[in-house]
PDB file of C-alpha atoms and ligand atoms in Angstrom:
ATOM      1  CA  MET A   1      25.819  -1.466  -7.095  1.00 55.00           C
ATOM      2  CA  LEU A   2      24.317   2.014  -7.033  1.00 62.00           C
ATOM      3  CA  SER A   3      26.029   4.807  -5.129  1.00 68.00           C
ATOM      4  CA  ALA A   4      24.134   6.664  -2.400  1.00 65.00           C
ATOM      5  CA  LEU A   5      23.566   9.566  -4.787  1.00 66.00           C
ATOM      6  CA  ASP A   6      22.254   7.228  -7.521  1.00 71.00           C
ATOM      7  CA  GLN A   7      19.885   5.687  -4.990  1.00 66.00           C
ATOM      8  CA  LEU A   8      18.627   9.103  -3.944  1.00 64.00           C
ATOM      9  CA  ILE A   9      17.983  10.093  -7.555  1.00 69.00           C
ATOM     10  CA  VAL A  10      16.191   6.804  -8.263  1.00 67.00           C
ATOM     11  CA  GLY A  11      14.195   7.258  -5.059  1.00 69.00           C
ATOM     12  CA  PHE A  12      13.245  10.823  -5.933  1.00 70.00           C
ATOM     13  CA  ASP A  13      12.137   9.753  -9.407  1.00 75.00           C
ATOM     14  CA  GLN A  14      10.076   6.925  -7.917  1.00 74.00           C
ATOM     15  CA  GLY A  15       8.487   9.364  -5.478  1.00 78.00           C
ATOM     16  CA  LEU A  16       7.466  11.703  -8.259  1.00 76.00           C
ATOM     17  CA  ARG A  17       6.003   8.859 -10.275  1.00 75.00           C
ATOM     18  CA  THR A  18       4.110   7.560  -7.222  1.00 81.00           C
ATOM     19  CA  LEU A  19       2.547  10.936  -6.542  1.00 78.00           C
ATOM     20  CA  SER A  20       1.847  11.843 -10.168  1.00 78.00           C
ATOM     21  CA  GLY A  21       0.013   8.576 -10.850  1.00 75.00           C
ATOM     22  CA  THR A  22       2.171   7.640 -13.833  1.00 73.00           C
ATOM     23  CA  LEU A  23       3.214   4.189 -12.597  1.00 76.00           C
ATOM     24  CA  ARG A  24       2.078   1.469 -14.996  1.00 81.00           C
ATOM     25  CA  PRO A  25       0.871  -1.838 -13.536  1.00 85.00           C
ATOM     26  CA  GLY A  26       2.856  -4.952 -14.480  1.00 86.00           C
ATOM     27  CA  ARG A  27      -0.218  -7.175 -14.072  1.00 92.00           C
ATOM     28  CA  ALA A  28      -3.679  -6.772 -15.544  1.00 92.00           C
ATOM     29  CA  LEU A  29      -6.413  -5.269 -13.375  1.00 94.00           C
ATOM     30  CA  PRO A  30      -7.979  -8.104 -11.322  1.00 95.00           C
ATOM     31  CA  GLY A  31     -11.599  -8.619 -12.339  1.00 91.00           C
ATOM     32  CA  ASP A  32     -11.179  -6.461 -15.429  1.00 91.00           C
ATOM     33  CA  SER A  33     -13.697  -8.596 -17.336  1.00 92.00           C
ATOM     34  CA  LEU A  34     -16.329  -8.171 -14.617  1.00 92.00           C
ATOM     35  CA  PRO A  35     -19.164  -5.710 -15.214  1.00 88.00           C
ATOM     36  CA  ASP A  36     -19.364  -2.390 -13.389  1.00 88.00           C
ATOM     37  CA  PRO A  37     -22.564  -2.953 -11.392  1.00 89.00           C
ATOM     38  CA  ASP A  38     -25.486  -0.616 -10.882  1.00 90.00           C
ATOM     39  CA  MET A  39     -24.921   1.048  -7.543  1.00 93.00           C
ATOM     40  CA  SER A  40     -26.571   3.971  -5.793  1.00 94.00           C
ATOM     41  CA  ASP A  41     -24.639   7.258  -5.605  1.00 93.00           C
ATOM     42  CA  ALA A  42     -24.082   6.650  -1.894  1.00 94.00           C
ATOM     43  CA  GLU A  43     -22.621   3.196  -2.581  1.00 94.00           C
ATOM     44  CA  ARG A  44     -20.289   4.512  -5.280  1.00 95.00           C
ATOM     45  CA  LEU A  45     -19.159   7.329  -2.988  1.00 94.00           C
ATOM     46  CA  HIS A  46     -18.511   4.848  -0.184  1.00 95.00           C
ATOM     47  CA  ALA A  47     -16.572   2.449  -2.449  1.00 96.00           C
ATOM     48  CA  ALA A  48     -14.536   5.360  -3.854  1.00 96.00           C
ATOM     49  CA  GLY A  49     -13.775   6.517  -0.304  1.00 95.00           C
ATOM     50  CA  LEU A  50     -12.553   3.071   0.713  1.00 96.00           C
ATOM     51  CA  MET A  51     -10.414   2.836  -2.431  1.00 97.00           C
ATOM     52  CA  ARG A  52      -9.012   6.314  -1.730  1.00 96.00           C
ATOM     53  CA  VAL A  53      -7.921   4.937   1.658  1.00 95.00           C
ATOM     54  CA  ASN A  54      -6.321   1.952  -0.069  1.00 96.00           C
ATOM     55  CA  HIS A  55      -4.627   4.140  -2.668  1.00 96.00           C
ATOM     56  CA  SER A  56      -3.216   6.282   0.173  1.00 94.00           C
ATOM     57  CA  GLY A  57      -2.022   3.087   1.845  1.00 93.00           C
ATOM     58  CA  GLU A  58      -0.225   2.119  -1.349  1.00 94.00           C
ATOM     59  CA  VAL A  59       1.420   5.545  -1.555  1.00 93.00           C
ATOM     60  CA  CYS A  60       2.639   4.830   1.994  1.00 91.00           C
ATOM     61  CA  ALA A  61       3.799   1.363   0.926  1.00 91.00           C
ATOM     62  CA  GLN A  62       5.898   2.823  -1.895  1.00 90.00           C
ATOM     63  CA  ALA A  63       7.526   5.276   0.496  1.00 91.00           C
ATOM     64  CA  LEU A  64       8.058   2.705   3.269  1.00 90.00           C
ATOM     65  CA  TYR A  65       9.700   0.232   0.892  1.00 89.00           C
ATOM     66  CA  GLN A  66      11.892   2.963  -0.530  1.00 89.00           C
ATOM     67  CA  GLY A  67      12.890   4.280   2.876  1.00 89.00           C
ATOM     68  CA  GLN A  68      13.667   0.776   4.082  1.00 88.00           C
ATOM     69  CA  ALA A  69      15.713  -0.066   0.969  1.00 87.00           C
ATOM     70  CA  LEU A  70      17.635   3.219   1.166  1.00 88.00           C
ATOM     71  CA  ALA A  71      18.562   2.597   4.795  1.00 86.00           C
ATOM     72  CA  SER A  72      19.601  -1.043   4.396  1.00 84.00           C
ATOM     73  CA  GLY A  73      23.062  -2.077   3.198  1.00 83.00           C
ATOM     74  CA  ASN A  74      21.997  -5.678   2.539  1.00 85.00           C
ATOM     75  CA  ALA A  75      21.807  -6.386  -1.220  1.00 86.00           C
ATOM     76  CA  ASP A  76      19.607  -9.512  -0.835  1.00 85.00           C
ATOM     77  CA  LEU A  77      17.179  -7.596   1.332  1.00 86.00           C
ATOM     78  CA  LYS A  78      17.101  -4.698  -1.119  1.00 87.00           C
ATOM     79  CA  ALA A  79      16.293  -7.122  -3.968  1.00 87.00           C
ATOM     80  CA  ALA A  80      13.462  -8.696  -1.961  1.00 85.00           C
ATOM     81  CA  LEU A  81      12.081  -5.268  -1.086  1.00 86.00           C
ATOM     82  CA  ALA A  82      12.231  -4.215  -4.738  1.00 86.00           C
ATOM     83  CA  GLY A  83      10.286  -7.327  -5.801  1.00 87.00           C
ATOM     84  CA  ALA A  84       7.499  -6.646  -3.303  1.00 88.00           C
ATOM     85  CA  ALA A  85       7.524  -2.931  -4.156  1.00 88.00           C
ATOM     86  CA  ARG A  86       6.772  -3.818  -7.793  1.00 89.00           C
ATOM     87  CA  GLU A  87       3.603  -5.587  -6.659  1.00 91.00           C
ATOM     88  CA  GLU A  88       2.732  -2.504  -4.605  1.00 92.00           C
ATOM     89  CA  GLU A  89       3.046  -0.465  -7.817  1.00 92.00           C
ATOM     90  CA  ASP A  90       0.317  -2.644  -9.307  1.00 94.00           C
ATOM     91  CA  HIS A  91      -1.828  -1.964  -6.240  1.00 96.00           C
ATOM     92  CA  LEU A  92      -1.233   1.752  -6.617  1.00 94.00           C
ATOM     93  CA  ALA A  93      -2.260   1.735 -10.285  1.00 94.00           C
ATOM     94  CA  TRP A  94      -5.262  -0.579  -9.744  1.00 96.00           C
ATOM     95  CA  THR A  95      -6.708   1.447  -6.869  1.00 96.00           C
ATOM     96  CA  GLU A  96      -6.264   4.658  -8.839  1.00 94.00           C
ATOM     97  CA  GLN A  97      -8.042   3.196 -11.874  1.00 94.00           C
ATOM     98  CA  ARG A  98     -10.947   1.951  -9.758  1.00 96.00           C
ATOM     99  CA  ILE A  99     -11.305   5.313  -7.992  1.00 96.00           C
ATOM    100  CA  ARG A 100     -11.600   6.974 -11.404  1.00 95.00           C
ATOM    101  CA  GLU A 101     -14.179   4.419 -12.562  1.00 95.00           C
ATOM    102  CA  LEU A 102     -16.206   5.141  -9.432  1.00 95.00           C
ATOM    103  CA  GLY A 103     -16.063   8.862 -10.146  1.00 94.00           C
ATOM    104  CA  GLY A 104     -13.850   9.706  -7.164  1.00 94.00           C
ATOM    105  CA  ARG A 105     -10.393  11.219  -6.703  1.00 94.00           C
ATOM    106  CA  THR A 106      -7.205  10.252  -4.891  1.00 93.00           C
ATOM    107  CA  SER A 107      -6.272  11.818  -1.551  1.00 91.00           C
ATOM    108  CA  LEU A 108      -5.186  15.460  -1.600  1.00 91.00           C
ATOM    109  CA  LEU A 109      -2.791  14.597   1.206  1.00 92.00           C
ATOM    110  CA  ALA A 110      -0.797  12.008  -0.789  1.00 91.00           C
ATOM    111  CA  PRO A 111       2.459  14.020  -0.498  1.00 90.00           C
ATOM    112  CA  VAL A 112       2.016  14.078   3.282  1.00 90.00           C
ATOM    113  CA  TRP A 113       1.439  10.306   3.421  1.00 90.00           C
ATOM    114  CA  TYR A 114       4.484   9.823   1.217  1.00 92.00           C
ATOM    115  CA  ALA A 115       6.866  12.031   3.185  1.00 91.00           C
ATOM    116  CA  GLY A 116       5.813  10.633   6.571  1.00 90.00           C
ATOM    117  CA  SER A 117       6.120   7.036   5.409  1.00 91.00           C
ATOM    118  CA  LEU A 118       9.511   7.609   3.802  1.00 92.00           C
ATOM    119  CA  ALA A 119      10.846   8.885   7.131  1.00 91.00           C
ATOM    120  CA  ILE A 120       9.308   5.963   9.055  1.00 89.00           C
ATOM    121  CA  GLY A 121      10.678   3.436   6.547  1.00 89.00           C
ATOM    122  CA  PHE A 122      14.142   4.950   6.690  1.00 90.00           C
ATOM    123  CA  ALA A 123      14.110   4.908  10.506  1.00 89.00           C
ATOM    124  CA  ALA A 124      12.994   1.248  10.511  1.00 88.00           C
ATOM    125  CA  GLY A 125      15.732   0.402   8.004  1.00 86.00           C
ATOM    126  CA  LYS A 126      18.380   1.961  10.231  1.00 88.00           C
ATOM    127  CA  LEU A 127      17.437  -0.340  13.130  1.00 89.00           C
ATOM    128  CA  GLY A 128      18.970  -3.320  11.296  1.00 89.00           C
ATOM    129  CA  ASP A 129      17.681  -5.989   8.937  1.00 90.00           C
ATOM    130  CA  ASP A 130      15.807  -8.119  11.472  1.00 90.00           C
ATOM    131  CA  TRP A 131      13.829  -5.183  12.881  1.00 92.00           C
ATOM    132  CA  ASN A 132      13.402  -3.738   9.389  1.00 90.00           C
ATOM    133  CA  LEU A 133      11.841  -7.013   8.270  1.00 92.00           C
ATOM    134  CA  GLY A 134       9.819  -7.230  11.480  1.00 93.00           C
ATOM    135  CA  PHE A 135       8.338  -3.824  10.746  1.00 91.00           C
ATOM    136  CA  LEU A 136       7.606  -4.868   7.165  1.00 92.00           C
ATOM    137  CA  LYS A 137       5.953  -8.112   8.241  1.00 94.00           C
ATOM    138  CA  GLU A 138       3.766  -6.393  10.823  1.00 95.00           C
ATOM    139  CA  THR A 139       2.793  -3.659   8.346  1.00 93.00           C
ATOM    140  CA  GLU A 140       1.755  -6.234   5.760  1.00 94.00           C
ATOM    141  CA  ARG A 141      -0.211  -8.261   8.324  1.00 95.00           C
ATOM    142  CA  GLN A 142      -2.059  -5.138   9.454  1.00 95.00           C
ATOM    143  CA  VAL A 143      -2.801  -4.161   5.844  1.00 94.00           C
ATOM    144  CA  GLU A 144      -4.084  -7.668   5.156  1.00 95.00           C
ATOM    145  CA  ALA A 145      -6.501  -7.407   8.115  1.00 95.00           C
ATOM    146  CA  HIS A 146      -7.498  -3.898   7.050  1.00 95.00           C
ATOM    147  CA  LEU A 147      -8.312  -5.112   3.515  1.00 96.00           C
ATOM    148  CA  GLN A 148     -10.443  -7.915   4.958  1.00 97.00           C
ATOM    149  CA  GLY A 149     -12.304  -5.175   6.842  1.00 95.00           C
ATOM    150  CA  HIS A 150     -12.936  -3.424   3.525  1.00 95.00           C
ATOM    151  CA  LEU A 151     -14.257  -6.636   1.972  1.00 97.00           C
ATOM    152  CA  ASP A 152     -16.753  -6.725   4.844  1.00 96.00           C
ATOM    153  CA  ARG A 153     -17.780  -3.092   4.231  1.00 95.00           C
ATOM    154  CA  LEU A 154     -17.796  -2.863   0.416  1.00 95.00           C
ATOM    155  CA  PRO A 155     -21.148  -3.255  -1.342  1.00 93.00           C
ATOM    156  CA  GLU A 156     -21.697  -6.960  -2.183  1.00 93.00           C
ATOM    157  CA  SER A 157     -22.585  -5.986  -5.732  1.00 94.00           C
ATOM    158  CA  ASP A 158     -19.311  -4.107  -6.368  1.00 96.00           C
ATOM    159  CA  VAL A 159     -17.527  -7.097  -7.846  1.00 96.00           C
ATOM    160  CA  ARG A 160     -14.906  -4.987  -9.658  1.00 96.00           C
ATOM    161  CA  THR A 161     -13.659  -3.303  -6.492  1.00 97.00           C
ATOM    162  CA  ARG A 162     -13.841  -6.548  -4.535  1.00 97.00           C
ATOM    163  CA  ALA A 163     -11.689  -8.410  -7.080  1.00 97.00           C
ATOM    164  CA  ILE A 164      -8.935  -5.794  -6.718  1.00 97.00           C
ATOM    165  CA  VAL A 165      -9.045  -5.815  -2.927  1.00 97.00           C
ATOM    166  CA  GLU A 166      -8.988  -9.658  -2.849  1.00 97.00           C
ATOM    167  CA  GLN A 167      -5.841  -9.764  -5.011  1.00 97.00           C
ATOM    168  CA  MET A 168      -4.162  -7.054  -2.951  1.00 97.00           C
ATOM    169  CA  LYS A 169      -4.936  -8.950   0.251  1.00 97.00           C
ATOM    170  CA  ASP A 170      -3.321 -12.095  -1.203  1.00 96.00           C
ATOM    171  CA  ASP A 171      -0.241 -10.119  -2.257  1.00 96.00           C
ATOM    172  CA  GLU A 172       0.146  -8.471   1.159  1.00 96.00           C
ATOM    173  CA  ALA A 173      -0.026 -11.895   2.826  1.00 96.00           C
ATOM    174  CA  GLY A 174       2.768 -12.991   0.474  1.00 95.00           C
ATOM    175  CA  HIS A 175       4.873  -9.982   1.451  1.00 94.00           C
ATOM    176  CA  ALA A 176       4.421 -10.768   5.142  1.00 95.00           C
ATOM    177  CA  ASP A 177       5.453 -14.403   4.535  1.00 95.00           C
ATOM    178  CA  MET A 178       8.510 -13.248   2.573  1.00 92.00           C
ATOM    179  CA  ALA A 179       9.565 -10.995   5.450  1.00 92.00           C
ATOM    180  CA  GLY A 180       9.112 -13.902   7.874  1.00 94.00           C
ATOM    181  CA  GLN A 181      11.258 -16.204   5.737  1.00 92.00           C
ATOM    182  CA  LEU A 182      13.988 -13.564   5.499  1.00 90.00           C
ATOM    183  CA  GLY A 183      14.268 -13.408   9.293  1.00 90.00           C
ATOM    184  CA  ALA A 184      11.748 -10.841  10.530  1.00 92.00           C
ATOM    185  CA  ARG A 185      11.751 -10.215  14.257  1.00 93.00           C
ATOM    186  CA  GLU A 186       8.453 -10.095  16.134  1.00 94.00           C
ATOM    187  CA  LEU A 187       7.778  -6.497  17.138  1.00 92.00           C
ATOM    188  CA  PRO A 188       6.877  -5.636  20.752  1.00 92.00           C
ATOM    189  CA  LEU A 189       3.132  -5.216  21.306  1.00 94.00           C
ATOM    190  CA  PRO A 190       3.310  -1.456  22.093  1.00 94.00           C
ATOM    191  CA  VAL A 191       5.022  -0.839  18.738  1.00 92.00           C
ATOM    192  CA  LYS A 192       2.299  -2.793  16.930  1.00 93.00           C
ATOM    193  CA  LEU A 193      -0.340  -0.730  18.711  1.00 95.00           C
ATOM    194  CA  VAL A 194       1.327   2.555  17.751  1.00 93.00           C
ATOM    195  CA  MET A 195       1.447   1.353  14.132  1.00 90.00           C
ATOM    196  CA  LYS A 196      -2.268   0.507  14.276  1.00 92.00           C
ATOM    197  CA  LEU A 197      -3.071   3.918  15.720  1.00 93.00           C
ATOM    198  CA  THR A 198      -1.004   5.726  13.073  1.00 91.00           C
ATOM    199  CA  ALA A 199      -2.741   3.739  10.334  1.00 90.00           C
ATOM    200  CA  LYS A 200      -6.123   4.546  11.868  1.00 91.00           C
ATOM    201  CA  VAL A 201      -5.412   8.284  11.631  1.00 90.00           C
ATOM    202  CA  MET A 202      -4.371   7.960   7.986  1.00 90.00           C
ATOM    203  CA  THR A 203      -7.325   5.778   6.967  1.00 91.00           C
ATOM    204  CA  THR A 204      -9.866   7.992   8.757  1.00 92.00           C
ATOM    205  CA  VAL A 205      -8.547  11.175   7.155  1.00 93.00           C
ATOM    206  CA  ALA A 206      -7.996   9.666   3.681  1.00 90.00           C
ATOM    207  CA  TYR A 207     -11.593   8.393   3.516  1.00 92.00           C
ATOM    208  CA  ARG A 208     -12.668  12.063   3.478  1.00 89.00           C
ATOM    209  CA  VAL A 209      -9.745  14.099   2.132  1.00 91.00           C
TER     210      VAL A 209
HETATM  211 FE1  FE2 B   1      -0.184  -3.139  -1.372  1.00 50.07          FE
HETATM  212 FE1  FE2 B   2       2.481  -5.286   0.596  1.00 50.07          FE
END
């Protein structure tokens, strides 16, 4: 069992690695054998913008999971969070790789997304395991719906980006199911709406900056 100080050091290290883009994916890039299609400059810019949003979302996911794990005293819950967070590391690395392939860059505001999400995750974790899991489940469900929205908006021909987003969507659905099985509480509707609104601000800004 790690002491609080150990956890802080591990968390700080993880934060640095998240923001510096040095996390290595545990799984191969989905669709890695697929060709990079011919797309117009506008299409590539659009796809890179959407993937910058998704990369920012994954920076948030890292911070939320860390904040939630730091705040919880439940070892089983911490282990479950760590397992899902490893899949989020893959998402982080995959989105970053695809942004580079598309000739784009990650969000300049990544440290802001990280710090804000860490605070939100920690606050959720302090509300107790059932609310903590409820927040996690709702976040994952909203991300799943958001990724479906991206599949609707991405160029049909961009099979490489689409393969990554499809796999991420599947993983997020798995995280939501996990949270449900562990005893997630259903969040009140106003809380869900505030979460949606907060995410909307982040996704709108990250598409551009
Ligand atoms: Fe993710
Ligand atoms: Fe997730």
